[in-house]
PDB file of C-alpha atoms in Angstrom:
ATOM      1  CA  ARG A1459      49.758   0.702  23.399  1.00 33.00           C
ATOM      2  CA  ASP A1460      46.253   1.115  24.792  1.00 34.00           C
ATOM      3  CA  ILE A1461      45.292  -1.368  27.502  1.00 34.00           C
ATOM      4  CA  GLN A1462      41.643  -2.087  28.128  1.00 38.00           C
ATOM      5  CA  PRO A1463      40.804  -1.754  31.852  1.00 40.00           C
ATOM      6  CA  ALA A1464      38.659  -4.903  31.716  1.00 40.00           C
ATOM      7  CA  ALA A1465      41.633  -6.981  30.545  1.00 37.00           C
ATOM      8  CA  MET A1466      43.608  -5.849  33.559  1.00 40.00           C
ATOM      9  CA  PHE A1467      41.289  -7.640  35.926  1.00 44.00           C
ATOM     10  CA  LYS A1468      40.977 -10.934  34.071  1.00 47.00           C
ATOM     11  CA  LEU A1469      43.325 -12.729  36.459  1.00 52.00           C
ATOM     12  CA  VAL A1470      41.858 -11.019  39.530  1.00 48.00           C
ATOM     13  CA  THR A1471      38.362 -12.073  38.483  1.00 46.00           C
ATOM     14  CA  SER A1472      39.665 -15.585  37.860  1.00 50.00           C
ATOM     15  CA  LEU A1473      41.185 -15.683  41.332  1.00 53.00           C
ATOM     16  CA  ALA A1474      37.941 -14.600  42.932  1.00 43.00           C
ATOM     17  CA  LYS A1475      35.980 -17.165  40.964  1.00 43.00           C
ATOM     18  CA  VAL A1476      38.234 -20.138  41.635  1.00 43.00           C
ATOM     19  CA  GLN A1477      38.667 -19.368  45.315  1.00 40.00           C
ATOM     20  CA  GLN A1478      34.914 -19.295  45.778  1.00 36.00           C
ATOM     21  CA  THR A1479      34.584 -22.864  44.445  1.00 38.00           C
ATOM     22  CA  GLY A1480      35.764 -24.286  47.767  1.00 36.00           C
ATOM     23  CA  SER A1481      38.170 -26.864  49.055  1.00 40.00           C
ATOM     24  CA  LEU A1482      38.195 -29.125  45.984  1.00 42.00           C
ATOM     25  CA  LEU A1483      40.461 -26.690  44.152  1.00 47.00           C
ATOM     26  CA  GLY A1484      42.586 -26.107  47.219  1.00 46.00           C
ATOM     27  CA  PHE A1485      42.242 -22.334  47.457  1.00 50.00           C
ATOM     28  CA  SER A1486      42.023 -20.381  50.707  1.00 54.00           C
ATOM     29  CA  THR A1487      40.080 -17.144  50.657  1.00 51.00           C
ATOM     30  CA  GLY A1488      41.061 -14.095  52.664  1.00 60.00           C
ATOM     31  CA  THR A1489      39.151 -10.856  53.017  1.00 54.00           C
ATOM     32  CA  THR A1490      37.495  -8.857  50.231  1.00 54.00           C
ATOM     33  CA  VAL A1491      38.460  -5.308  49.226  1.00 50.00           C
ATOM     34  CA  ARG A1492      36.140  -3.603  46.703  1.00 55.00           C
ATOM     35  CA  GLY A1493      35.241  -6.978  45.232  1.00 63.00           C
ATOM     36  CA  ILE A1494      38.873  -8.174  45.061  1.00 69.00           C
ATOM     37  CA  VAL A1495      39.282 -11.496  46.849  1.00 74.00           C
ATOM     38  CA  THR A1496      42.576 -11.575  48.697  1.00 85.00           C
ATOM     39  CA  ALA A1497      44.548 -14.790  49.023  1.00 93.00           C
ATOM     40  CA  LYS A1498      45.449 -16.889  52.049  1.00 95.00           C
ATOM     41  CA  LEU A1499      48.197 -19.497  52.217  1.00 97.00           C
ATOM     42  CA  PRO A1500      46.429 -22.889  52.243  1.00 97.00           C
ATOM     43  CA  ASP A1501      47.433 -25.660  54.600  1.00 96.00           C
ATOM     44  CA  LEU A1502      48.939 -28.699  52.909  1.00 97.00           C
ATOM     45  CA  PRO A1503      46.824 -31.879  52.985  1.00 96.00           C
ATOM     46  CA  TYR A1504      49.870 -33.852  54.242  1.00 98.00           C
ATOM     47  CA  ASP A1505      53.019 -33.313  56.328  1.00 98.00           C
ATOM     48  CA  TYR A1506      56.105 -31.758  54.753  1.00 98.00           C
ATOM     49  CA  GLY A1507      57.893 -35.103  54.900  1.00 98.00           C
ATOM     50  CA  ALA A1508      55.013 -37.138  53.482  1.00 98.00           C
ATOM     51  CA  LEU A1509      56.258 -37.081  49.875  1.00 98.00           C
ATOM     52  CA  GLN A1510      59.710 -38.478  50.661  1.00 98.00           C
ATOM     53  CA  PRO A1511      61.781 -39.899  49.083  1.00 98.00           C
ATOM     54  CA  VAL A1512      60.409 -38.298  45.900  1.00 98.00           C
ATOM     55  CA  ILE A1513      60.331 -34.754  47.314  1.00 98.00           C
ATOM     56  CA  SER A1514      62.176 -34.001  50.527  1.00 98.00           C
ATOM     57  CA  ALA A1515      60.666 -32.393  53.610  1.00 98.00           C
ATOM     58  CA  GLN A1516      63.186 -29.566  53.295  1.00 98.00           C
ATOM     59  CA  ILE A1517      62.045 -28.670  49.793  1.00 98.00           C
ATOM     60  CA  MET A1518      58.357 -28.936  50.689  1.00 98.00           C
ATOM     61  CA  GLU A1519      58.724 -26.657  53.707  1.00 98.00           C
ATOM     62  CA  LEU A1520      60.749 -24.053  51.830  1.00 98.00           C
ATOM     63  CA  HIS A1521      58.464 -24.240  48.813  1.00 98.00           C
ATOM     64  CA  HIS A1522      55.276 -23.824  50.846  1.00 98.00           C
ATOM     65  CA  LYS A1523      56.309 -21.546  53.732  1.00 97.00           C
ATOM     66  CA  LYS A1524      58.662 -19.303  51.776  1.00 97.00           C
ATOM     67  CA  HIS A1525      57.875 -19.324  48.044  1.00 98.00           C
ATOM     68  CA  HIS A1526      54.098 -19.787  48.085  1.00 98.00           C
ATOM     69  CA  ALA A1527      53.733 -17.526  51.120  1.00 98.00           C
ATOM     70  CA  ALA A1528      55.613 -14.771  49.267  1.00 98.00           C
ATOM     71  CA  TYR A1529      53.281 -15.022  46.268  1.00 97.00           C
ATOM     72  CA  VAL A1530      50.277 -14.715  48.585  1.00 97.00           C
ATOM     73  CA  ALA A1531      51.669 -11.685  50.434  1.00 97.00           C
ATOM     74  CA  ASN A1532      52.742  -9.868  47.288  1.00 97.00           C
ATOM     75  CA  TYR A1533      49.480 -10.608  45.464  1.00 96.00           C
ATOM     76  CA  ASN A1534      47.466  -9.220  48.364  1.00 96.00           C
ATOM     77  CA  ILE A1535      49.528  -6.022  48.384  1.00 96.00           C
ATOM     78  CA  ALA A1536      49.163  -5.523  44.624  1.00 95.00           C
ATOM     79  CA  ALA A1537      45.456  -6.427  44.534  1.00 93.00           C
ATOM     80  CA  THR A1538      44.648  -4.055  47.386  1.00 93.00           C
ATOM     81  CA  GLN A1539      46.663  -1.245  45.796  1.00 94.00           C
ATOM     82  CA  SER A1540      44.896  -1.866  42.494  1.00 93.00           C
ATOM     83  CA  ALA A1541      41.474  -1.717  44.154  1.00 92.00           C
ATOM     84  CA  GLU A1542      42.423   1.560  45.822  1.00 93.00           C
ATOM     85  CA  ALA A1543      43.653   2.931  42.495  1.00 93.00           C
ATOM     86  CA  GLU A1544      40.409   1.890  40.815  1.00 92.00           C
ATOM     87  CA  ALA A1545      38.450   3.778  43.466  1.00 92.00           C
ATOM     88  CA  LYS A1546      40.472   6.881  42.591  1.00 94.00           C
ATOM     89  CA  ASN A1547      40.155   6.321  38.814  1.00 95.00           C
ATOM     90  CA  ASP A1548      43.960   6.062  38.734  1.00 96.00           C
ATOM     91  CA  LEU A1549      44.372   4.060  35.540  1.00 95.00           C
ATOM     92  CA  ALA A1550      48.151   4.582  35.395  1.00 96.00           C
ATOM     93  CA  THR A1551      48.649   2.866  38.747  1.00 96.00           C
ATOM     94  CA  MET A1552      46.233   0.094  37.813  1.00 95.00           C
ATOM     95  CA  ILE A1553      48.265  -0.610  34.670  1.00 96.00           C
ATOM     96  CA  LYS A1554      51.531  -0.459  36.607  1.00 97.00           C
ATOM     97  CA  LEU A1555      50.287  -3.162  38.991  1.00 96.00           C
ATOM     98  CA  GLN A1556      49.262  -5.633  36.254  1.00 94.00           C
ATOM     99  CA  GLY A1557      52.571  -7.485  36.259  1.00 95.00           C
ATOM    100  CA  ALA A1558      52.635  -7.989  40.027  1.00 96.00           C
ATOM    101  CA  ILE A1559      49.021  -9.172  40.074  1.00 94.00           C
ATOM    102  CA  LYS A1560      49.582 -11.669  37.260  1.00 95.00           C
ATOM    103  CA  PHE A1561      52.882 -13.027  38.588  1.00 96.00           C
ATOM    104  CA  ASN A1562      51.961 -13.330  42.260  1.00 96.00           C
ATOM    105  CA  GLY A1563      48.310 -14.183  41.710  1.00 95.00           C
ATOM    106  CA  GLY A1564      49.375 -16.819  39.220  1.00 96.00           C
ATOM    107  CA  GLY A1565      51.891 -18.155  41.719  1.00 97.00           C
ATOM    108  CA  HIS A1566      49.125 -18.602  44.273  1.00 97.00           C
ATOM    109  CA  VAL A1567      46.735 -20.229  41.799  1.00 96.00           C
ATOM    110  CA  ASN A1568      49.366 -22.586  40.412  1.00 97.00           C
ATOM    111  CA  HIS A1569      50.751 -23.736  43.756  1.00 98.00           C
ATOM    112  CA  SER A1570      47.283 -24.225  45.232  1.00 97.00           C
ATOM    113  CA  ILE A1571      46.571 -26.673  42.419  1.00 97.00           C
ATOM    114  CA  PHE A1572      49.997 -28.307  42.656  1.00 98.00           C
ATOM    115  CA  TRP A1573      49.777 -29.180  46.379  1.00 98.00           C
ATOM    116  CA  THR A1574      46.482 -31.007  45.954  1.00 98.00           C
ATOM    117  CA  ASN A1575      47.750 -32.779  42.829  1.00 98.00           C
ATOM    118  CA  LEU A1576      50.313 -34.550  45.053  1.00 98.00           C
ATOM    119  CA  CYS A1577      49.932 -37.344  47.595  1.00 98.00           C
ATOM    120  CA  PRO A1578      52.224 -39.534  49.721  1.00 98.00           C
ATOM    121  CA  PRO A1579      53.710 -42.493  47.801  1.00 98.00           C
ATOM    122  CA  LYS A1580      51.787 -44.922  50.032  1.00 97.00           C
ATOM    123  CA  ASP A1581      48.507 -43.352  48.850  1.00 97.00           C
ATOM    124  CA  TYR A1582      49.328 -43.449  45.143  1.00 98.00           C
ATOM    125  CA  SER A1583      46.890 -45.204  42.828  1.00 98.00           C
ATOM    126  CA  PRO A1584      46.820 -45.011  39.013  1.00 98.00           C
ATOM    127  CA  PRO A1585      44.100 -43.168  37.101  1.00 98.00           C
ATOM    128  CA  THR A1586      40.861 -44.994  36.396  1.00 98.00           C
ATOM    129  CA  GLY A1587      37.442 -44.347  34.895  1.00 97.00           C
ATOM    130  CA  GLU A1588      36.773 -41.403  32.595  1.00 98.00           C
ATOM    131  CA  LEU A1589      40.170 -39.846  33.280  1.00 98.00           C
ATOM    132  CA  LEU A1590      42.016 -42.951  32.122  1.00 98.00           C
ATOM    133  CA  THR A1591      39.696 -43.248  29.115  1.00 98.00           C
ATOM    134  CA  LEU A1592      40.507 -39.698  28.018  1.00 98.00           C
ATOM    135  CA  LEU A1593      44.230 -40.203  28.563  1.00 98.00           C
ATOM    136  CA  GLU A1594      44.214 -43.393  26.497  1.00 98.00           C
ATOM    137  CA  ALA A1595      42.056 -41.815  23.796  1.00 97.00           C
ATOM    138  CA  ARG A1596      44.687 -39.135  23.235  1.00 97.00           C
ATOM    139  CA  TRP A1597      47.973 -40.894  24.097  1.00 98.00           C
ATOM    140  CA  LYS A1598      47.060 -44.618  23.881  1.00 98.00           C
ATOM    141  CA  SER A1599      48.567 -45.427  27.298  1.00 98.00           C
ATOM    142  CA  LEU A1600      49.492 -43.822  30.607  1.00 98.00           C
ATOM    143  CA  ASP A1601      53.178 -44.423  29.855  1.00 98.00           C
ATOM    144  CA  ASN A1602      52.861 -42.575  26.538  1.00 98.00           C
ATOM    145  CA  PHE A1603      51.115 -39.693  28.288  1.00 98.00           C
ATOM    146  CA  THR A1604      53.772 -39.308  30.987  1.00 98.00           C
ATOM    147  CA  ALA A1605      56.536 -39.472  28.373  1.00 98.00           C
ATOM    148  CA  ALA A1606      54.855 -36.734  26.324  1.00 98.00           C
ATOM    149  CA  PHE A1607      54.201 -34.610  29.426  1.00 98.00           C
ATOM    150  CA  ASN A1608      57.793 -34.964  30.622  1.00 98.00           C
ATOM    151  CA  ALA A1609      59.195 -34.021  27.223  1.00 98.00           C
ATOM    152  CA  SER A1610      57.005 -30.931  27.126  1.00 98.00           C
ATOM    153  CA  ALA A1611      57.754 -29.838  30.702  1.00 98.00           C
ATOM    154  CA  ALA A1612      61.485 -30.540  30.388  1.00 98.00           C
ATOM    155  CA  GLY A1613      61.524 -28.187  27.416  1.00 97.00           C
ATOM    156  CA  VAL A1614      60.308 -25.164  29.370  1.00 98.00           C
ATOM    157  CA  GLN A1615      63.012 -22.528  29.032  1.00 96.00           C
ATOM    158  CA  GLY A1616      63.932 -21.070  32.395  1.00 95.00           C
ATOM    159  CA  SER A1617      61.057 -21.316  34.865  1.00 97.00           C
ATOM    160  CA  GLY A1618      57.465 -22.385  34.371  1.00 98.00           C
ATOM    161  CA  TRP A1619      54.873 -25.129  34.632  1.00 98.00           C
ATOM    162  CA  GLY A1620      53.792 -28.289  32.868  1.00 98.00           C
ATOM    163  CA  TRP A1621      50.026 -28.807  32.622  1.00 98.00           C
ATOM    164  CA  LEU A1622      47.298 -31.242  31.730  1.00 98.00           C
ATOM    165  CA  GLY A1623      44.145 -29.341  30.897  1.00 98.00           C
ATOM    166  CA  LEU A1624      40.629 -29.949  29.642  1.00 98.00           C
ATOM    167  CA  ASN A1625      39.620 -28.309  26.381  1.00 97.00           C
ATOM    168  CA  LYS A1626      35.888 -27.838  26.884  1.00 95.00           C
ATOM    169  CA  ALA A1627      35.396 -27.059  23.202  1.00 95.00           C
ATOM    170  CA  THR A1628      36.632 -30.507  22.150  1.00 96.00           C
ATOM    171  CA  GLY A1629      36.040 -32.437  25.359  1.00 96.00           C
ATOM    172  CA  GLY A1630      39.602 -33.734  25.175  1.00 97.00           C
ATOM    173  CA  LEU A1631      42.708 -33.417  27.313  1.00 98.00           C
ATOM    174  CA  GLU A1632      45.769 -31.461  26.223  1.00 98.00           C
ATOM    175  CA  ILE A1633      49.331 -31.036  27.472  1.00 98.00           C
ATOM    176  CA  ALA A1634      50.511 -27.452  27.771  1.00 98.00           C
ATOM    177  CA  THR A1635      53.226 -25.348  29.384  1.00 98.00           C
ATOM    178  CA  THR A1636      53.236 -21.838  30.786  1.00 98.00           C
ATOM    179  CA  ALA A1637      56.144 -19.542  31.521  1.00 97.00           C
ATOM    180  CA  ASN A1638      57.030 -18.185  34.953  1.00 97.00           C
ATOM    181  CA  GLN A1639      53.826 -18.126  37.062  1.00 97.00           C
ATOM    182  CA  ASP A1640      51.363 -17.669  34.204  1.00 96.00           C
ATOM    183  CA  PRO A1641      48.260 -19.695  35.142  1.00 96.00           C
ATOM    184  CA  LEU A1642      46.702 -22.069  32.645  1.00 96.00           C
ATOM    185  CA  SER A1643      43.325 -20.461  33.416  1.00 89.00           C
ATOM    186  CA  THR A1644      44.343 -17.523  31.196  1.00 89.00           C
ATOM    187  CA  THR A1645      44.258 -19.901  28.186  1.00 94.00           C
ATOM    188  CA  PRO A1646      41.295 -21.846  26.738  1.00 94.00           C
ATOM    189  CA  LEU A1647      42.290 -24.870  28.866  1.00 97.00           C
ATOM    190  CA  ILE A1648      41.021 -25.682  32.360  1.00 97.00           C
ATOM    191  CA  PRO A1649      43.859 -27.002  34.555  1.00 98.00           C
ATOM    192  CA  ILE A1650      43.429 -30.418  36.141  1.00 98.00           C
ATOM    193  CA  LEU A1651      47.107 -31.284  36.745  1.00 98.00           C
ATOM    194  CA  GLY A1652      50.070 -28.972  37.162  1.00 98.00           C
ATOM    195  CA  VAL A1653      53.743 -29.740  37.793  1.00 98.00           C
ATOM    196  CA  ASP A1654      56.047 -26.964  38.964  1.00 98.00           C
ATOM    197  CA  VAL A1655      59.292 -26.958  36.983  1.00 98.00           C
ATOM    198  CA  TRP A1656      60.885 -23.937  38.645  1.00 98.00           C
ATOM    199  CA  GLU A1657      64.239 -25.077  40.050  1.00 97.00           C
ATOM    200  CA  HIS A1658      63.106 -24.210  43.584  1.00 96.00           C
ATOM    201  CA  ALA A1659      60.687 -27.160  43.311  1.00 97.00           C
ATOM    202  CA  TYR A1660      63.439 -29.753  42.924  1.00 97.00           C
ATOM    203  CA  TYR A1661      66.985 -28.341  43.067  1.00 96.00           C
ATOM    204  CA  LEU A1662      67.880 -29.588  46.564  1.00 96.00           C
ATOM    205  CA  ASP A1663      66.896 -33.139  45.583  1.00 97.00           C
ATOM    206  CA  TYR A1664      67.695 -33.344  41.870  1.00 97.00           C
ATOM    207  CA  LYS A1665      70.192 -30.480  41.366  1.00 95.00           C
ATOM    208  CA  ASN A1666      69.641 -29.053  37.873  1.00 95.00           C
ATOM    209  CA  VAL A1667      68.502 -32.348  36.323  1.00 97.00           C
ATOM    210  CA  ARG A1668      64.865 -31.538  35.639  1.00 98.00           C
ATOM    211  CA  PRO A1669      64.185 -34.782  33.689  1.00 98.00           C
ATOM    212  CA  ASP A1670      65.038 -36.856  36.791  1.00 98.00           C
ATOM    213  CA  TYR A1671      62.571 -34.837  38.860  1.00 98.00           C
ATOM    214  CA  LEU A1672      59.876 -35.221  36.220  1.00 98.00           C
ATOM    215  CA  LYS A1673      60.454 -38.968  36.007  1.00 98.00           C
ATOM    216  CA  ALA A1674      60.117 -39.338  39.790  1.00 98.00           C
ATOM    217  CA  VAL A1675      57.199 -37.004  40.432  1.00 98.00           C
ATOM    218  CA  TRP A1676      54.654 -39.447  38.979  1.00 98.00           C
ATOM    219  CA  GLN A1677      55.120 -41.605  42.088  1.00 98.00           C
ATOM    220  CA  VAL A1678      53.337 -38.913  44.107  1.00 98.00           C
ATOM    221  CA  ILE A1679      50.667 -37.719  41.680  1.00 98.00           C
ATOM    222  CA  ASN A1680      47.214 -37.757  43.251  1.00 98.00           C
ATOM    223  CA  TRP A1681      45.155 -39.093  40.361  1.00 98.00           C
ATOM    224  CA  LYS A1682      42.011 -39.018  42.503  1.00 98.00           C
ATOM    225  CA  ASN A1683      42.384 -35.244  42.791  1.00 98.00           C
ATOM    226  CA  VAL A1684      43.035 -34.967  39.055  1.00 98.00           C
ATOM    227  CA  ALA A1685      39.853 -36.957  38.380  1.00 98.00           C
ATOM    228  CA  ASP A1686      37.885 -34.719  40.761  1.00 98.00           C
ATOM    229  CA  ARG A1687      39.180 -31.658  38.939  1.00 98.00           C
ATOM    230  CA  LEU A1688      38.202 -33.191  35.598  1.00 98.00           C
ATOM    231  CA  ALA A1689      34.656 -33.784  36.837  1.00 97.00           C
ATOM    232  CA  GLU A1690      34.451 -30.204  38.172  1.00 96.00           C
ATOM    233  CA  ALA A1691      35.853 -28.768  34.930  1.00 97.00           C
ATOM    234  CA  LYS A1692      33.243 -30.573  32.848  1.00 95.00           C
ATOM    235  CA  LYS A1693      30.298 -28.993  34.680  1.00 93.00           C
TER     236      LYS A1693
END
């Protein structure tokens, strides 16, 4: 099957674009190699233990320092190798690296959103303003929305993500899921809220009972960040 070279760099271009938008989206920018923006592990906006008892310090530290850090390192290797292959007109190598770029680049994008979508329980406040209006327009109530989101995310087979995204074509919000580390930015939706449903995000606290994790995680959702992302997405 023929693969268009331009399609190969859709995620890489997306990474460069979102990282350049600054701290609101939570991305950290590294160096640049032939126009490819490398990734840098972002600092968390809270301590590892700040989300307890919903998410333990042990999980947060492992998730951030081990899992996210690995996505960053492996994306940087693949992106740099791809840039070098492009310079040599080595299309075969560029194609070979697509999977690593998508998986690890997506892992960095997704986790960078996820960390900022969370806040300590003491800082939790429910959604208000335009965000609440859009949620109620689609799902009638916040409770209905969270129930629908949880049902969708619980149904992800294997590993993946649950999302709330803005459909700019309709102006409405939609629930979606993606497999593995596929970022929502590769679909028509703009991500404003993402919940990691890989088992590494919750297994030490909730074992293999994903619905219990999803029920609890709403106690640490940073709706202010979600609202900020909505405003940015609408520009």
